Amino acid sequence: MSFLIRVQLPDSPGTLGAVATALGTVGADILSVDVVERSSGLAIDDLVVELPSGRLPDALITAAESVEGVEVDAVRPYAGILDTHRELELVEEIAAQPKSGLDLLAEGVPKIIRAGWAVIVEHGEPDSRRLASSSAAPESPFTDLPWLPLERATVLDGEESWVPETWKELGTELAATPLGKPGKALLVARPGGPNFRAAEVARLAHFAGIVAVVLDG
């Protein structure tokens, strides 16, 4: 089974290698490494690892944190495609099929930023509406979106009253960005975490801006 581990570690030579070695002691095989953020001598990395059957994910935390200065932010099952740098491919796909652009965007974004699901929503009176959803998105209705219109990309509070209880129970982390105009937004979610870092939100905003231009064209 594959897991996504988000680790915070000193940004110094050899530290990531030491983490890889430690994970190897519990039989974990690293499939990919993605640098999420670097600042003030620290790095935030996402590691997708495969763990032999019978091994508990807690073993990943224990192994990684056995390396000095390393902290595990989150561990969650990961069944996504290891395709974190396919922004250009997705933009080209959307440009070639603009009538299906919103559906393609909602389905493709979670694979790029390692989220669980995504929906595209539009502000309305009295209720907002869903324009497109990824296949993994929950069907639970949500029409009261007090954060719309949205002026800039941001992390949303997953405990707010508008958030469905089922999302709260799963500890769902949320981020959103305008899609061309404040009244339309792309909402992405990570049930069980990890939380969205500033660099990821910026990346999401940049990508949404490019797609909005393509679709308007």
PDB file of C-alpha atoms in Angstrom:
ATOM      1  CA  MET A   1       0.000   0.000   0.000  1.00  0.00           C
ATOM      2  CA  SER A   2       1.220   3.498  -0.810  1.00  0.00           C
ATOM      3  CA  PHE A   3       1.290   6.402   1.621  1.00  0.00           C
ATOM      4  CA  LEU A   4       1.980  10.112   1.325  1.00  0.00           C
ATOM      5  CA  ILE A   5       4.242  11.362   4.113  1.00  0.00           C
ATOM      6  CA  ARG A   6       4.826  15.051   4.623  1.00  0.00           C
ATOM      7  CA  VAL A   7       8.033  15.679   6.554  1.00  0.00           C
ATOM      8  CA  GLN A   8       9.665  18.795   7.906  1.00  0.00           C
ATOM      9  CA  LEU A   9      13.441  18.450   7.983  1.00  0.00           C
ATOM     10  CA  PRO A  10      16.611  20.522   8.191  1.00  0.00           C
ATOM     11  CA  ASP A  11      17.552  21.795   4.736  1.00  0.00           C
ATOM     12  CA  SER A  12      21.058  20.388   4.855  1.00  0.00           C
ATOM     13  CA  PRO A  13      22.996  17.830   2.795  1.00  0.00           C
ATOM     14  CA  GLY A  14      22.397  14.233   3.738  1.00  0.00           C
ATOM     15  CA  THR A  15      19.224  14.713   5.784  1.00  0.00           C
ATOM     16  CA  LEU A  16      16.836  13.418   3.133  1.00  0.00           C
ATOM     17  CA  GLY A  17      19.148  10.495   2.510  1.00  0.00           C
ATOM     18  CA  ALA A  18      19.122   9.682   6.210  1.00  0.00           C
ATOM     19  CA  VAL A  19      15.315   9.720   6.166  1.00  0.00           C
ATOM     20  CA  ALA A  20      15.292   7.393   3.159  1.00  0.00           C
ATOM     21  CA  THR A  21      17.641   5.020   4.962  1.00  0.00           C
ATOM     22  CA  ALA A  22      15.503   5.084   8.095  1.00  0.00           C
ATOM     23  CA  LEU A  23      12.348   4.356   6.092  1.00  0.00           C
ATOM     24  CA  GLY A  24      14.148   1.483   4.417  1.00  0.00           C
ATOM     25  CA  THR A  25      14.664  -0.186   7.794  1.00  0.00           C
ATOM     26  CA  VAL A  26      10.894  -0.707   8.056  1.00  0.00           C
ATOM     27  CA  GLY A  27      10.640  -1.996   4.486  1.00  0.00           C
ATOM     28  CA  ALA A  28       9.354   1.241   2.949  1.00  0.00           C
ATOM     29  CA  ASP A  29      10.193   1.884  -0.697  1.00  0.00           C
ATOM     30  CA  ILE A  30      10.255   5.574  -1.723  1.00  0.00           C
ATOM     31  CA  LEU A  31       8.420   6.083  -5.019  1.00  0.00           C
ATOM     32  CA  SER A  32       8.741   9.851  -5.314  1.00  0.00           C
ATOM     33  CA  VAL A  33       9.919  12.978  -3.517  1.00  0.00           C
ATOM     34  CA  ASP A  34       8.388  16.415  -4.065  1.00  0.00           C
ATOM     35  CA  VAL A  35       9.812  19.581  -2.482  1.00  0.00           C
ATOM     36  CA  VAL A  36       6.839  21.585  -1.213  1.00  0.00           C
ATOM     37  CA  GLU A  37       8.560  24.505   0.469  1.00  0.00           C
ATOM     38  CA  ARG A  38      11.974  25.732   1.619  1.00  0.00           C
ATOM     39  CA  SER A  39      12.587  28.564   4.087  1.00  0.00           C
ATOM     40  CA  SER A  40      14.771  29.515   7.055  1.00  0.00           C
ATOM     41  CA  GLY A  41      16.924  26.406   6.897  1.00  0.00           C
ATOM     42  CA  LEU A  42      13.949  24.047   6.827  1.00  0.00           C
ATOM     43  CA  ALA A  43      12.416  22.019   3.997  1.00  0.00           C
ATOM     44  CA  ILE A  44       8.935  20.577   3.653  1.00  0.00           C
ATOM     45  CA  ASP A  45       8.951  17.463   1.477  1.00  0.00           C
ATOM     46  CA  ASP A  46       6.227  15.077   0.336  1.00  0.00           C
ATOM     47  CA  LEU A  47       7.342  11.475   0.048  1.00  0.00           C
ATOM     48  CA  VAL A  48       5.195   8.819  -1.569  1.00  0.00           C
ATOM     49  CA  VAL A  49       6.270   5.450  -0.194  1.00  0.00           C
ATOM     50  CA  GLU A  50       5.147   1.867  -0.601  1.00  0.00           C
ATOM     51  CA  LEU A  51       4.839  -0.157   2.583  1.00  0.00           C
ATOM     52  CA  PRO A  52       4.716  -3.976   2.646  1.00  0.00           C
ATOM     53  CA  SER A  53       1.394  -5.507   3.663  1.00  0.00           C
ATOM     54  CA  GLY A  54       1.191  -6.124   7.381  1.00  0.00           C
ATOM     55  CA  ARG A  55       3.195  -3.027   8.243  1.00  0.00           C
ATOM     56  CA  LEU A  56       1.379  -0.227  10.045  1.00  0.00           C
ATOM     57  CA  PRO A  57       1.778   3.382   8.846  1.00  0.00           C
ATOM     58  CA  ASP A  58       2.854   4.347  12.374  1.00  0.00           C
ATOM     59  CA  ALA A  59       6.134   2.624  11.555  1.00  0.00           C
ATOM     60  CA  LEU A  60       6.775   5.317   8.934  1.00  0.00           C
ATOM     61  CA  ILE A  61       6.447   8.071  11.521  1.00  0.00           C
ATOM     62  CA  THR A  62       8.718   6.322  13.990  1.00  0.00           C
ATOM     63  CA  ALA A  63      11.351   5.643  11.345  1.00  0.00           C
ATOM     64  CA  ALA A  64      11.358   9.152   9.848  1.00  0.00           C
ATOM     65  CA  GLU A  65      11.457  10.896  13.219  1.00  0.00           C
ATOM     66  CA  SER A  66      14.388   8.767  14.321  1.00  0.00           C
ATOM     67  CA  VAL A  67      16.481  11.160  12.219  1.00  0.00           C
ATOM     68  CA  GLU A  68      17.504  14.213  14.228  1.00  0.00           C
ATOM     69  CA  GLY A  69      15.485  17.341  13.422  1.00  0.00           C
ATOM     70  CA  VAL A  70      12.842  15.533  11.376  1.00  0.00           C
ATOM     71  CA  GLU A  71       9.137  15.921  12.125  1.00  0.00           C
ATOM     72  CA  VAL A  72       6.280  14.163  10.331  1.00  0.00           C
ATOM     73  CA  ASP A  73       3.378  16.521   9.613  1.00  0.00           C
ATOM     74  CA  ALA A  74       0.996  13.902   8.233  1.00  0.00           C
ATOM     75  CA  VAL A  75       0.684  10.401   6.838  1.00  0.00           C
ATOM     76  CA  ARG A  76      -2.227   9.330   4.676  1.00  0.00           C
ATOM     77  CA  PRO A  77      -3.004   6.559   2.188  1.00  0.00           C
ATOM     78  CA  TYR A  78      -2.163   7.619  -1.336  1.00  0.00           C
ATOM     79  CA  ALA A  79      -3.732   6.149  -4.443  1.00  0.00           C
ATOM     80  CA  GLY A  80      -3.009   9.002  -6.822  1.00  0.00           C
ATOM     81  CA  ILE A  81      -0.980   8.967  -9.984  1.00  0.00           C
ATOM     82  CA  LEU A  82       2.642   9.987  -9.476  1.00  0.00           C
ATOM     83  CA  ASP A  83       2.278  12.871 -11.876  1.00  0.00           C
ATOM     84  CA  THR A  84       3.030  16.043  -9.955  1.00  0.00           C
ATOM     85  CA  HIS A  85       4.547  18.098 -12.790  1.00  0.00           C
ATOM     86  CA  ARG A  86       1.985  17.725 -15.563  1.00  0.00           C
ATOM     87  CA  GLU A  87       0.597  21.284 -15.488  1.00  0.00           C
ATOM     88  CA  LEU A  88       1.521  21.916 -19.122  1.00  0.00           C
ATOM     89  CA  GLU A  89      -0.080  18.659 -20.278  1.00  0.00           C
ATOM     90  CA  LEU A  90      -3.309  19.507 -18.479  1.00  0.00           C
ATOM     91  CA  VAL A  91      -3.375  23.046 -19.903  1.00  0.00           C
ATOM     92  CA  GLU A  92      -2.904  21.630 -23.402  1.00  0.00           C
ATOM     93  CA  GLU A  93      -5.685  19.106 -22.813  1.00  0.00           C
ATOM     94  CA  ILE A  94      -8.048  21.854 -21.622  1.00  0.00           C
ATOM     95  CA  ALA A  95      -7.138  24.086 -24.579  1.00  0.00           C
ATOM     96  CA  ALA A  96      -7.937  21.253 -26.973  1.00  0.00           C
ATOM     97  CA  GLN A  97     -11.320  20.546 -25.347  1.00  0.00           C
ATOM     98  CA  PRO A  98     -12.553  23.880 -23.934  1.00  0.00           C
ATOM     99  CA  LYS A  99     -16.170  22.720 -23.688  1.00  0.00           C
ATOM    100  CA  SER A 100     -15.012  20.101 -21.189  1.00  0.00           C
ATOM    101  CA  GLY A 101     -12.433  22.433 -19.653  1.00  0.00           C
ATOM    102  CA  LEU A 102     -13.951  22.705 -16.177  1.00  0.00           C
ATOM    103  CA  ASP A 103     -14.427  18.947 -15.877  1.00  0.00           C
ATOM    104  CA  LEU A 104     -10.858  18.313 -17.016  1.00  0.00           C
ATOM    105  CA  LEU A 105      -9.551  20.900 -14.557  1.00  0.00           C
ATOM    106  CA  ALA A 106     -11.451  19.450 -11.598  1.00  0.00           C
ATOM    107  CA  GLU A 107     -10.246  15.948 -12.417  1.00  0.00           C
ATOM    108  CA  GLY A 108      -6.653  16.927 -13.123  1.00  0.00           C
ATOM    109  CA  VAL A 109      -5.784  19.326 -10.312  1.00  0.00           C
ATOM    110  CA  PRO A 110      -5.771  16.743  -7.481  1.00  0.00           C
ATOM    111  CA  LYS A 111      -3.117  14.773  -9.356  1.00  0.00           C
ATOM    112  CA  ILE A 112      -0.924  17.855  -9.668  1.00  0.00           C
ATOM    113  CA  ILE A 113      -1.009  19.072  -6.083  1.00  0.00           C
ATOM    114  CA  ARG A 114      -1.697  15.728  -4.395  1.00  0.00           C
ATOM    115  CA  ALA A 115      -5.162  16.516  -3.142  1.00  0.00           C
ATOM    116  CA  GLY A 116      -8.014  14.096  -2.554  1.00  0.00           C
ATOM    117  CA  TRP A 117     -10.570  15.871  -4.710  1.00  0.00           C
ATOM    118  CA  ALA A 118     -11.591  19.158  -6.294  1.00  0.00           C
ATOM    119  CA  VAL A 119     -14.766  21.016  -7.209  1.00  0.00           C
ATOM    120  CA  ILE A 120     -15.427  24.200  -9.159  1.00  0.00           C
ATOM    121  CA  VAL A 121     -18.121  26.435  -7.700  1.00  0.00           C
ATOM    122  CA  GLU A 122     -19.843  29.650  -8.718  1.00  0.00           C
ATOM    123  CA  HIS A 123     -21.302  32.314  -6.465  1.00  0.00           C
ATOM    124  CA  GLY A 124     -25.015  32.828  -6.825  1.00  0.00           C
ATOM    125  CA  GLU A 125     -28.029  34.418  -5.172  1.00  0.00           C
ATOM    126  CA  PRO A 126     -29.372  32.961  -3.014  1.00  0.00           C
ATOM    127  CA  ASP A 127     -27.249  29.819  -3.385  1.00  0.00           C
ATOM    128  CA  SER A 128     -23.912  28.979  -4.931  1.00  0.00           C
ATOM    129  CA  ARG A 129     -23.701  26.061  -7.327  1.00  0.00           C
ATOM    130  CA  ARG A 130     -21.256  23.376  -8.318  1.00  0.00           C
ATOM    131  CA  LEU A 131     -20.023  23.585 -11.915  1.00  0.00           C
ATOM    132  CA  ALA A 132     -17.693  20.577 -12.011  1.00  0.00           C
ATOM    133  CA  SER A 133     -16.270  17.902  -9.700  1.00  0.00           C
ATOM    134  CA  SER A 134     -13.507  15.348  -9.717  1.00  0.00           C
ATOM    135  CA  SER A 135     -14.575  11.715  -9.576  1.00  0.00           C
ATOM    136  CA  ALA A 136     -13.531  11.436  -5.913  1.00  0.00           C
ATOM    137  CA  ALA A 137     -15.432  14.527  -4.767  1.00  0.00           C
ATOM    138  CA  PRO A 138     -18.210  13.928  -2.214  1.00  0.00           C
ATOM    139  CA  GLU A 139     -21.779  14.271  -3.393  1.00  0.00           C
ATOM    140  CA  SER A 140     -22.891  16.039  -0.218  1.00  0.00           C
ATOM    141  CA  PRO A 141     -24.576  19.337  -1.173  1.00  0.00           C
ATOM    142  CA  PHE A 142     -23.072  22.633  -0.098  1.00  0.00           C
ATOM    143  CA  THR A 143     -24.706  25.787  -1.379  1.00  0.00           C
ATOM    144  CA  ASP A 144     -23.883  28.285   1.370  1.00  0.00           C
ATOM    145  CA  LEU A 145     -20.313  29.367   0.634  1.00  0.00           C
ATOM    146  CA  PRO A 146     -19.686  32.538   2.667  1.00  0.00           C
ATOM    147  CA  TRP A 147     -16.112  32.826   1.335  1.00  0.00           C
ATOM    148  CA  LEU A 148     -17.399  33.562  -2.173  1.00  0.00           C
ATOM    149  CA  PRO A 149     -16.713  35.861  -3.976  1.00  0.00           C
ATOM    150  CA  LEU A 150     -13.001  35.160  -3.485  1.00  0.00           C
ATOM    151  CA  GLU A 151     -10.390  37.796  -4.282  1.00  0.00           C
ATOM    152  CA  ARG A 152      -7.225  35.694  -3.872  1.00  0.00           C
ATOM    153  CA  ALA A 153      -6.097  32.130  -3.265  1.00  0.00           C
ATOM    154  CA  THR A 154      -6.293  31.115   0.367  1.00  0.00           C
ATOM    155  CA  VAL A 155      -6.474  28.275   2.869  1.00  0.00           C
ATOM    156  CA  LEU A 156      -9.992  27.797   4.238  1.00  0.00           C
ATOM    157  CA  ASP A 157     -10.940  26.797   7.773  1.00  0.00           C
ATOM    158  CA  GLY A 158     -12.259  23.229   7.631  1.00  0.00           C
ATOM    159  CA  GLU A 159     -14.236  23.736  10.846  1.00  0.00           C
ATOM    160  CA  GLU A 160     -16.421  26.596   9.610  1.00  0.00           C
ATOM    161  CA  SER A 161     -20.204  26.186   9.744  1.00  0.00           C
ATOM    162  CA  TRP A 162     -20.579  25.857   5.955  1.00  0.00           C
ATOM    163  CA  VAL A 163     -18.351  22.757   5.878  1.00  0.00           C
ATOM    164  CA  PRO A 164     -20.376  19.486   5.813  1.00  0.00           C
ATOM    165  CA  GLU A 165     -19.994  17.360   8.954  1.00  0.00           C
ATOM    166  CA  THR A 166     -18.630  14.428   6.978  1.00  0.00           C
ATOM    167  CA  TRP A 167     -15.720  16.579   5.824  1.00  0.00           C
ATOM    168  CA  LYS A 168     -15.019  17.676   9.383  1.00  0.00           C
ATOM    169  CA  GLU A 169     -15.037  14.089  10.612  1.00  0.00           C
ATOM    170  CA  LEU A 170     -12.313  13.246   8.084  1.00  0.00           C
ATOM    171  CA  GLY A 171     -10.182  16.221   9.111  1.00  0.00           C
ATOM    172  CA  THR A 172     -10.391  17.712   5.617  1.00  0.00           C
ATOM    173  CA  GLU A 173      -7.901  20.460   4.758  1.00  0.00           C
ATOM    174  CA  LEU A 174      -9.218  22.987   2.225  1.00  0.00           C
ATOM    175  CA  ALA A 175      -7.790  25.596  -0.134  1.00  0.00           C
ATOM    176  CA  ALA A 176      -9.442  27.688  -2.828  1.00  0.00           C
ATOM    177  CA  THR A 177      -8.469  30.082  -5.591  1.00  0.00           C
ATOM    178  CA  PRO A 178     -10.435  32.365  -7.921  1.00  0.00           C
ATOM    179  CA  LEU A 179     -10.901  31.004 -11.404  1.00  0.00           C
ATOM    180  CA  GLY A 180     -10.819  33.997 -13.703  1.00  0.00           C
ATOM    181  CA  LYS A 181     -13.164  36.115 -11.589  1.00  0.00           C
ATOM    182  CA  PRO A 182     -13.990  36.349  -7.857  1.00  0.00           C
ATOM    183  CA  GLY A 183     -17.399  34.730  -8.287  1.00  0.00           C
ATOM    184  CA  LYS A 184     -15.972  31.471  -9.635  1.00  0.00           C
ATOM    185  CA  ALA A 185     -13.520  29.362  -7.637  1.00  0.00           C
ATOM    186  CA  LEU A 186     -11.585  26.122  -7.601  1.00  0.00           C
ATOM    187  CA  LEU A 187     -11.854  24.339  -4.249  1.00  0.00           C
ATOM    188  CA  VAL A 188      -9.412  21.530  -3.435  1.00  0.00           C
ATOM    189  CA  ALA A 189      -9.421  19.220  -0.447  1.00  0.00           C
ATOM    190  CA  ARG A 190      -7.196  16.785   1.395  1.00  0.00           C
ATOM    191  CA  PRO A 191      -9.208  14.510   3.697  1.00  0.00           C
ATOM    192  CA  GLY A 192      -6.954  13.736   6.643  1.00  0.00           C
ATOM    193  CA  GLY A 193      -4.364  16.339   5.610  1.00  0.00           C
ATOM    194  CA  PRO A 194      -1.657  17.397   5.290  1.00  0.00           C
ATOM    195  CA  ASN A 195      -2.441  21.095   5.407  1.00  0.00           C
ATOM    196  CA  PHE A 196      -1.836  23.301   2.398  1.00  0.00           C
ATOM    197  CA  ARG A 197       1.432  25.246   2.585  1.00  0.00           C
ATOM    198  CA  ALA A 198       1.837  28.785   1.258  1.00  0.00           C
ATOM    199  CA  ALA A 199       3.899  27.580  -1.700  1.00  0.00           C
ATOM    200  CA  GLU A 200       1.174  25.104  -2.689  1.00  0.00           C
ATOM    201  CA  VAL A 201      -1.534  27.779  -2.521  1.00  0.00           C
ATOM    202  CA  ALA A 202       0.602  30.056  -4.711  1.00  0.00           C
ATOM    203  CA  ARG A 203       1.118  27.220  -7.189  1.00  0.00           C
ATOM    204  CA  LEU A 204      -2.627  26.569  -7.254  1.00  0.00           C
ATOM    205  CA  ALA A 205      -3.382  30.255  -7.889  1.00  0.00           C
ATOM    206  CA  HIS A 206      -0.823  30.466 -10.691  1.00  0.00           C
ATOM    207  CA  PHE A 207      -2.180  27.391 -12.419  1.00  0.00           C
ATOM    208  CA  ALA A 208      -5.819  28.508 -12.072  1.00  0.00           C
ATOM    209  CA  GLY A 209      -4.878  31.860 -13.582  1.00  0.00           C
ATOM    210  CA  ILE A 210      -3.368  30.201 -16.643  1.00  0.00           C
ATOM    211  CA  VAL A 211      -6.379  27.938 -17.120  1.00  0.00           C
ATOM    212  CA  ALA A 212      -8.797  30.860 -16.745  1.00  0.00           C
ATOM    213  CA  VAL A 213      -7.031  32.667 -19.602  1.00  0.00           C
ATOM    214  CA  VAL A 214      -7.158  29.528 -21.768  1.00  0.00           C
ATOM    215  CA  LEU A 215     -10.877  29.023 -21.165  1.00  0.00           C
ATOM    216  CA  ASP A 216     -11.726  32.687 -21.762  1.00  0.00           C
ATOM    217  CA  GLY A 217      -9.826  32.503 -25.013  1.00  0.00           C
TER     218      GLY A 217
END
